[in-house]
């Protein structure tokens, strides 16, 4: 079996984290199967598969990666470095992917291919050369460019909504962990995850060497595409990725006027105008409202937890909370 060995200090420092790259890789794994997606994922896949197909048709490294992922039970670690926390950005994760040594990329792709369905339950010993598309010196830069395009076109527009749902899952899981302890919390994360006596977490039943956290750090990361895996980088730490619950909601496209009907047209305009932090003076000029109207609407939105404010020099800047950003994202 595959286990992650932890000591009391590792457990005390274990935390939850969010990862935009985990969402993108989860989407890649779903799309790579080419089979019928489950009912919850089907609307999202139908809407976005043309984008993934178009990018893969023009970038051989992405096409080769999808071929490696097809049916694989192992995720290339270089794609999903353990995220730093709840505020991890896609740009930061992509920069870490770009900085990966090419020999490690080749090794991770070999391991993924060896853990395919033909070797289910074990990691084979035979060596397999990496895909031809990854032989070039600029292969990783080209793949990173394709991943950036996919993120921008397919996932970034939905990220505020997905992020809010992932955060809700984290709150629920953290409460379960605090209430019931590690054994119950791990059993509820994903089939195959369980706490073992002696300070170890079982990840699956495959025959592979153990992972030893040894102070490097362990994070728990929800994924909205029904996938779970372990991501390992001995220098940066380890991540246990688990399927988030209730994430299908963003696959249903909201009505164009849904936010306006919910909070009113004026407050909906204010929320959309706060895609970047702004002062009341800026909002008055941008929206053509009176200062009093802007102040009254912002007070209501603050009370509802949709916006917050901070002082910057002589100005007070208003910004969206994660919940406000999710509502403002809209269609």
mmCIF file of N, CA and C in Angstrom, residues 76-167:
data_model
loop_
_atom_site.group_PDB
_atom_site.id
_atom_site.type_symbol
_atom_site.label_atom_id
_atom_site.label_comp_id
_atom_site.label_asym_id
_atom_site.label_seq_id
_atom_site.Cartn_x
_atom_site.Cartn_y
_atom_site.Cartn_z
ATOM 1 N N UNK A 76 1.300 13.202 -12.521
ATOM 2 C CA UNK A 76 2.667 13.739 -12.541
ATOM 3 C C UNK A 76 2.841 14.824 -11.473
ATOM 4 N N UNK A 77 3.757 14.586 -10.551
ATOM 5 C CA UNK A 77 3.922 15.509 -9.423
ATOM 6 C C UNK A 77 4.316 16.913 -9.855
ATOM 7 N N UNK A 78 5.058 17.047 -10.939
ATOM 8 C CA UNK A 78 5.531 18.373 -11.323
ATOM 9 C C UNK A 78 4.371 19.292 -11.691
ATOM 10 N N UNK A 79 3.228 18.714 -12.095
ATOM 11 C CA UNK A 79 2.075 19.522 -12.487
ATOM 12 C C UNK A 79 1.369 20.162 -11.299
ATOM 13 N N UNK A 80 1.454 19.512 -10.149
ATOM 14 C CA UNK A 80 0.658 19.958 -9.001
ATOM 15 C C UNK A 80 1.536 20.104 -7.764
ATOM 16 N N UNK A 81 2.462 21.065 -7.757
ATOM 17 C CA UNK A 81 3.267 21.275 -6.545
ATOM 18 C C UNK A 81 2.351 21.637 -5.386
ATOM 19 N N UNK A 82 2.640 21.145 -4.179
ATOM 20 C CA UNK A 82 1.758 21.432 -3.040
ATOM 21 C C UNK A 82 1.532 22.929 -2.879
ATOM 22 N N UNK A 83 0.270 23.366 -2.812
ATOM 23 C CA UNK A 83 -0.010 24.803 -2.691
ATOM 24 C C UNK A 83 0.405 25.333 -1.329
ATOM 25 N N UNK A 84 0.609 26.645 -1.281
ATOM 26 C CA UNK A 84 1.126 27.265 -0.062
ATOM 27 C C UNK A 84 0.048 27.552 0.965
ATOM 28 N N UNK A 85 -1.200 27.702 0.539
ATOM 29 C CA UNK A 85 -2.259 28.035 1.488
ATOM 30 C C UNK A 85 -3.565 28.303 0.774
ATOM 31 N N UNK A 86 -4.463 29.012 1.435
ATOM 32 C CA UNK A 86 -5.788 29.274 0.877
ATOM 33 C C UNK A 86 -5.769 30.350 -0.196
ATOM 34 N N UNK A 87 -4.701 31.113 -0.300
ATOM 35 C CA UNK A 87 -4.642 32.207 -1.271
ATOM 36 C C UNK A 87 -3.679 31.924 -2.425
ATOM 37 N N UNK A 88 -3.371 30.671 -2.679
ATOM 38 C CA UNK A 88 -2.467 30.314 -3.776
ATOM 39 C C UNK A 88 -3.050 30.777 -5.105
ATOM 40 N N UNK A 89 -2.234 31.399 -5.938
ATOM 41 C CA UNK A 89 -2.693 31.880 -7.247
ATOM 42 C C UNK A 89 -2.224 30.953 -8.355
ATOM 43 N N UNK A 90 -2.955 30.977 -9.448
ATOM 44 C CA UNK A 90 -2.568 30.159 -10.590
ATOM 45 C C UNK A 90 -1.220 30.625 -11.147
ATOM 46 N N UNK A 91 -0.991 31.925 -11.171
ATOM 47 C CA UNK A 91 0.272 32.442 -11.710
ATOM 48 C C UNK A 91 1.463 31.914 -10.916
ATOM 49 N N UNK A 92 1.335 31.879 -9.582
ATOM 50 C CA UNK A 92 2.432 31.370 -8.760
ATOM 51 C C UNK A 92 2.660 29.884 -9.006
ATOM 52 N N UNK A 93 1.579 29.120 -9.135
ATOM 53 C CA UNK A 93 1.720 27.689 -9.385
ATOM 54 C C UNK A 93 2.317 27.431 -10.766
ATOM 55 N N UNK A 94 1.895 28.203 -11.764
ATOM 56 C CA UNK A 94 2.426 28.011 -13.112
ATOM 57 C C UNK A 94 3.919 28.332 -13.152
ATOM 58 N N UNK A 95 4.341 29.343 -12.405
ATOM 59 C CA UNK A 95 5.768 29.676 -12.352
ATOM 60 C C UNK A 95 6.573 28.512 -11.772
ATOM 61 N N UNK A 96 6.020 27.832 -10.772
ATOM 62 C CA UNK A 96 6.716 26.672 -10.196
ATOM 63 C C UNK A 96 6.787 25.526 -11.200
ATOM 64 N N UNK A 97 5.733 25.344 -11.973
ATOM 65 C CA UNK A 97 5.751 24.308 -13.008
ATOM 66 C C UNK A 97 6.827 24.627 -14.047
ATOM 67 N N UNK A 98 6.897 25.883 -14.488
ATOM 68 C CA UNK A 98 7.896 26.288 -15.482
ATOM 69 C C UNK A 98 9.324 26.051 -14.988
ATOM 70 N N UNK A 99 9.526 26.156 -13.687
ATOM 71 C CA UNK A 99 10.874 26.047 -13.129
ATOM 72 C C UNK A 99 11.304 24.607 -12.886
ATOM 73 N N UNK A 100 10.455 23.639 -13.201
ATOM 74 C CA UNK A 100 10.788 22.243 -12.956
ATOM 75 C C UNK A 100 11.915 21.793 -13.884
ATOM 76 N N UNK A 101 12.968 21.143 -13.371
ATOM 77 C CA UNK A 101 14.008 20.590 -14.254
ATOM 78 C C UNK A 101 13.392 19.577 -15.226
ATOM 79 N N UNK A 102 13.852 19.594 -16.465
ATOM 80 C CA UNK A 102 13.251 18.751 -17.487
ATOM 81 C C UNK A 102 13.432 17.266 -17.183
ATOM 82 N N UNK A 103 14.536 16.897 -16.517
ATOM 83 C CA UNK A 103 14.716 15.479 -16.200
ATOM 84 C C UNK A 103 13.668 15.001 -15.201
ATOM 85 N N UNK A 104 13.244 15.891 -14.289
ATOM 86 C CA UNK A 104 12.183 15.496 -13.370
ATOM 87 C C UNK A 104 10.853 15.360 -14.112
ATOM 88 N N UNK A 105 10.598 16.238 -15.066
ATOM 89 C CA UNK A 105 9.377 16.125 -15.878
ATOM 90 C C UNK A 105 9.335 14.765 -16.557
ATOM 91 N N UNK A 106 10.464 14.366 -17.160
ATOM 92 C CA UNK A 106 10.525 13.068 -17.835
ATOM 93 C C UNK A 106 10.264 11.926 -16.846
ATOM 94 N N UNK A 107 10.870 12.008 -15.660
ATOM 95 C CA UNK A 107 10.689 10.948 -14.668
ATOM 96 C C UNK A 107 9.232 10.854 -14.215
ATOM 97 N N UNK A 108 8.598 12.007 -13.978
ATOM 98 C CA UNK A 108 7.202 11.993 -13.531
ATOM 99 C C UNK A 108 6.279 11.431 -14.606
ATOM 100 N N UNK A 109 6.549 11.765 -15.865
ATOM 101 C CA UNK A 109 5.722 11.234 -16.951
ATOM 102 C C UNK A 109 5.911 9.731 -17.097
ATOM 103 N N UNK A 110 7.125 9.259 -16.886
ATOM 104 C CA UNK A 110 7.379 7.816 -16.929
ATOM 105 C C UNK A 110 6.588 7.101 -15.836
ATOM 106 N N UNK A 111 6.623 7.656 -14.622
ATOM 107 C CA UNK A 111 5.892 7.038 -13.517
ATOM 108 C C UNK A 111 4.396 7.010 -13.793
ATOM 109 N N UNK A 112 3.879 8.095 -14.367
ATOM 110 C CA UNK A 112 2.454 8.138 -14.678
ATOM 111 C C UNK A 112 2.088 7.077 -15.703
ATOM 112 N N UNK A 113 2.922 6.920 -16.734
ATOM 113 C CA UNK A 113 2.660 5.898 -17.750
ATOM 114 C C UNK A 113 2.745 4.496 -17.156
ATOM 115 N N UNK A 114 3.713 4.284 -16.252
ATOM 116 C CA UNK A 114 3.885 2.963 -15.652
ATOM 117 C C UNK A 114 2.743 2.607 -14.710
ATOM 118 N N UNK A 115 2.057 3.619 -14.179
ATOM 119 C CA UNK A 115 0.940 3.371 -13.271
ATOM 120 C C UNK A 115 -0.389 3.395 -14.007
ATOM 121 N N UNK A 116 -0.369 3.169 -15.311
ATOM 122 C CA UNK A 116 -1.586 3.133 -16.099
ATOM 123 C C UNK A 116 -2.394 1.889 -15.821
ATOM 124 N N UNK A 117 -3.517 1.714 -16.529
ATOM 125 C CA UNK A 117 -4.409 0.586 -16.240
ATOM 126 C C UNK A 117 -3.772 -0.776 -16.465
ATOM 127 N N UNK A 118 -2.756 -0.841 -17.342
ATOM 128 C CA UNK A 118 -2.101 -2.131 -17.590
ATOM 129 C C UNK A 118 -1.232 -2.562 -16.406
ATOM 130 N N UNK A 119 -0.919 -1.597 -15.509
ATOM 131 C CA UNK A 119 -0.116 -1.915 -14.323
ATOM 132 C C UNK A 119 -0.874 -1.586 -13.051
ATOM 133 N N UNK A 120 -2.199 -1.685 -13.093
ATOM 134 C CA UNK A 120 -3.018 -1.295 -11.952
ATOM 135 C C UNK A 120 -2.566 -2.031 -10.697
ATOM 136 N N UNK A 121 -2.396 -1.267 -9.623
ATOM 137 C CA UNK A 121 -2.050 -1.854 -8.334
ATOM 138 C C UNK A 121 -0.573 -1.870 -8.032
ATOM 139 N N UNK A 122 0.289 -1.522 -8.998
ATOM 140 C CA UNK A 122 1.717 -1.493 -8.710
ATOM 141 C C UNK A 122 2.397 -0.541 -9.678
ATOM 142 N N UNK A 123 3.589 -0.115 -9.340
ATOM 143 C CA UNK A 123 4.405 0.680 -10.239
ATOM 144 C C UNK A 123 5.392 -0.252 -10.913
ATOM 145 N N UNK A 124 5.313 -0.335 -12.223
ATOM 146 C CA UNK A 124 6.181 -1.264 -12.944
ATOM 147 C C UNK A 124 7.636 -0.869 -12.873
ATOM 148 N N UNK A 125 8.497 -1.842 -13.160
ATOM 149 C CA UNK A 125 9.937 -1.592 -13.112
ATOM 150 C C UNK A 125 10.507 -1.223 -14.482
ATOM 151 N N UNK A 126 9.778 -1.526 -15.552
ATOM 152 C CA UNK A 126 10.310 -1.271 -16.895
ATOM 153 C C UNK A 126 10.394 0.229 -17.149
ATOM 154 N N UNK A 127 11.426 0.651 -17.801
ATOM 155 C CA UNK A 127 11.602 2.050 -18.146
ATOM 156 C C UNK A 127 10.833 2.361 -19.424
ATOM 157 N N UNK A 128 10.220 3.509 -19.462
ATOM 158 C CA UNK A 128 9.503 3.950 -20.649
ATOM 159 C C UNK A 128 10.014 5.339 -21.001
ATOM 160 N N UNK A 129 10.388 5.566 -22.231
ATOM 161 C CA UNK A 129 10.862 6.904 -22.590
ATOM 162 C C UNK A 129 9.719 7.907 -22.504
ATOM 163 N N UNK A 130 10.030 9.163 -22.195
ATOM 164 C CA UNK A 130 8.967 10.180 -22.154
ATOM 165 C C UNK A 130 8.425 10.418 -23.553
ATOM 166 N N UNK A 131 7.235 10.994 -23.673
ATOM 167 C CA UNK A 131 6.689 11.292 -25.001
ATOM 168 C C UNK A 131 7.655 12.137 -25.833
ATOM 169 N N UNK A 132 7.661 11.900 -27.128
ATOM 170 C CA UNK A 132 8.571 12.621 -28.027
ATOM 171 C C UNK A 132 8.409 14.128 -27.900
ATOM 172 N N UNK A 133 7.182 14.584 -27.677
ATOM 173 C CA UNK A 133 6.931 16.024 -27.596
ATOM 174 C C UNK A 133 7.681 16.684 -26.453
ATOM 175 N N UNK A 134 8.109 15.899 -25.450
ATOM 176 C CA UNK A 134 8.807 16.458 -24.299
ATOM 177 C C UNK A 134 10.325 16.345 -24.416
ATOM 178 N N UNK A 135 10.815 15.965 -25.585
ATOM 179 C CA UNK A 135 12.257 15.849 -25.778
ATOM 180 C C UNK A 135 12.916 17.209 -25.998
ATOM 181 N N UNK A 136 12.179 18.165 -26.548
ATOM 182 C CA UNK A 136 12.750 19.473 -26.867
ATOM 183 C C UNK A 136 13.040 20.271 -25.600
ATOM 184 N N UNK A 137 14.058 21.119 -25.667
ATOM 185 C CA UNK A 137 14.459 21.907 -24.495
ATOM 186 C C UNK A 137 13.369 22.874 -24.053
ATOM 187 N N UNK A 138 12.517 23.336 -24.995
ATOM 188 C CA UNK A 138 11.476 24.293 -24.648
ATOM 189 C C UNK A 138 10.129 23.623 -24.386
ATOM 190 N N UNK A 139 10.135 22.316 -24.206
ATOM 191 C CA UNK A 139 8.868 21.581 -24.054
ATOM 192 C C UNK A 139 8.055 22.077 -22.863
ATOM 193 N N UNK A 140 8.715 22.334 -21.732
ATOM 194 C CA UNK A 140 7.988 22.732 -20.533
ATOM 195 C C UNK A 140 7.404 24.132 -20.686
ATOM 196 N N UNK A 141 8.143 25.029 -21.336
ATOM 197 C CA UNK A 141 7.607 26.365 -21.583
ATOM 198 C C UNK A 141 6.372 26.295 -22.467
ATOM 199 N N UNK A 142 6.421 25.427 -23.465
ATOM 200 C CA UNK A 142 5.270 25.288 -24.356
ATOM 201 C C UNK A 142 4.080 24.694 -23.631
ATOM 202 N N UNK A 143 4.323 23.694 -22.787
ATOM 203 C CA UNK A 143 3.225 23.125 -22.019
ATOM 204 C C UNK A 143 2.644 24.169 -21.070
ATOM 205 N N UNK A 144 3.506 24.932 -20.407
ATOM 206 C CA UNK A 144 3.026 25.966 -19.489
ATOM 207 C C UNK A 144 2.164 26.989 -20.229
ATOM 208 N N UNK A 145 2.556 27.327 -21.449
ATOM 209 C CA UNK A 145 1.741 28.251 -22.243
ATOM 210 C C UNK A 145 0.369 27.677 -22.550
ATOM 211 N N UNK A 146 0.321 26.377 -22.840
ATOM 212 C CA UNK A 146 -0.967 25.730 -23.113
ATOM 213 C C UNK A 146 -1.824 25.682 -21.855
ATOM 214 N N UNK A 147 -1.213 25.379 -20.709
ATOM 215 C CA UNK A 147 -1.962 25.347 -19.450
ATOM 216 C C UNK A 147 -2.509 26.735 -19.115
ATOM 217 N N UNK A 148 -1.709 27.759 -19.370
ATOM 218 C CA UNK A 148 -2.152 29.130 -19.121
ATOM 219 C C UNK A 148 -3.356 29.464 -19.995
ATOM 220 N N UNK A 149 -3.307 29.050 -21.263
ATOM 221 C CA UNK A 149 -4.428 29.308 -22.168
ATOM 222 C C UNK A 149 -5.690 28.589 -21.701
ATOM 223 N N UNK A 150 -5.538 27.344 -21.271
ATOM 224 C CA UNK A 150 -6.698 26.602 -20.784
ATOM 225 C C UNK A 150 -7.293 27.247 -19.546
ATOM 226 N N UNK A 151 -6.425 27.646 -18.614
ATOM 227 C CA UNK A 151 -6.910 28.288 -17.398
ATOM 228 C C UNK A 151 -7.682 29.560 -17.736
ATOM 229 N N UNK A 152 -7.109 30.392 -18.594
ATOM 230 C CA UNK A 152 -7.717 31.678 -18.922
ATOM 231 C C UNK A 152 -9.061 31.507 -19.611
ATOM 232 N N UNK A 153 -9.140 30.537 -20.508
ATOM 233 C CA UNK A 153 -10.349 30.385 -21.323
ATOM 234 C C UNK A 153 -11.416 29.511 -20.678
ATOM 235 N N UNK A 154 -11.015 28.547 -19.856
ATOM 236 C CA UNK A 154 -11.987 27.569 -19.365
ATOM 237 C C UNK A 154 -12.295 27.671 -17.878
ATOM 238 N N UNK A 155 -11.284 27.922 -17.044
ATOM 239 C CA UNK A 155 -11.525 27.864 -15.603
ATOM 240 C C UNK A 155 -11.534 29.222 -14.912
ATOM 241 N N UNK A 156 -10.735 30.162 -15.383
ATOM 242 C CA UNK A 156 -10.665 31.460 -14.697
ATOM 243 C C UNK A 156 -12.022 32.149 -14.583
ATOM 244 N N UNK A 157 -12.878 32.122 -15.631
ATOM 245 C CA UNK A 157 -14.179 32.795 -15.478
ATOM 246 C C UNK A 157 -15.038 32.214 -14.358
ATOM 247 N N UNK A 158 -14.918 30.909 -14.108
ATOM 248 C CA UNK A 158 -15.712 30.257 -13.055
ATOM 249 C C UNK A 158 -14.995 30.195 -11.714
ATOM 250 N N UNK A 159 -13.734 30.626 -11.647
ATOM 251 C CA UNK A 159 -12.947 30.405 -10.441
ATOM 252 C C UNK A 159 -13.549 31.065 -9.195
ATOM 253 N N UNK A 160 -14.067 32.303 -9.251
ATOM 254 C CA UNK A 160 -14.645 32.865 -8.019
ATOM 255 C C UNK A 160 -15.758 31.986 -7.445
ATOM 256 N N UNK A 161 -16.600 31.407 -8.313
ATOM 257 C CA UNK A 161 -17.682 30.544 -7.836
ATOM 258 C C UNK A 161 -17.109 29.234 -7.290
ATOM 259 N N UNK A 162 -16.214 28.621 -8.056
ATOM 260 C CA UNK A 162 -15.609 27.365 -7.619
ATOM 261 C C UNK A 162 -14.841 27.569 -6.317
ATOM 262 N N UNK A 163 -14.138 28.673 -6.223
ATOM 263 C CA UNK A 163 -13.356 28.948 -5.012
ATOM 264 C C UNK A 163 -14.269 29.029 -3.786
ATOM 265 N N UNK A 164 -15.404 29.725 -3.935
ATOM 266 C CA UNK A 164 -16.326 29.851 -2.813
ATOM 267 C C UNK A 164 -16.848 28.482 -2.379
ATOM 268 N N UNK A 165 -17.142 27.601 -3.336
ATOM 269 C CA UNK A 165 -17.632 26.273 -2.997
ATOM 270 C C UNK A 165 -16.532 25.417 -2.372
ATOM 271 N N UNK A 166 -15.306 25.557 -2.874
ATOM 272 C CA UNK A 166 -14.194 24.827 -2.277
ATOM 273 C C UNK A 166 -13.928 25.302 -0.849
ATOM 274 N N UNK A 167 -14.030 26.610 -0.628
ATOM 275 C CA UNK A 167 -13.845 27.138 0.726
ATOM 276 C C UNK A 167 -14.922 26.594 1.671
#
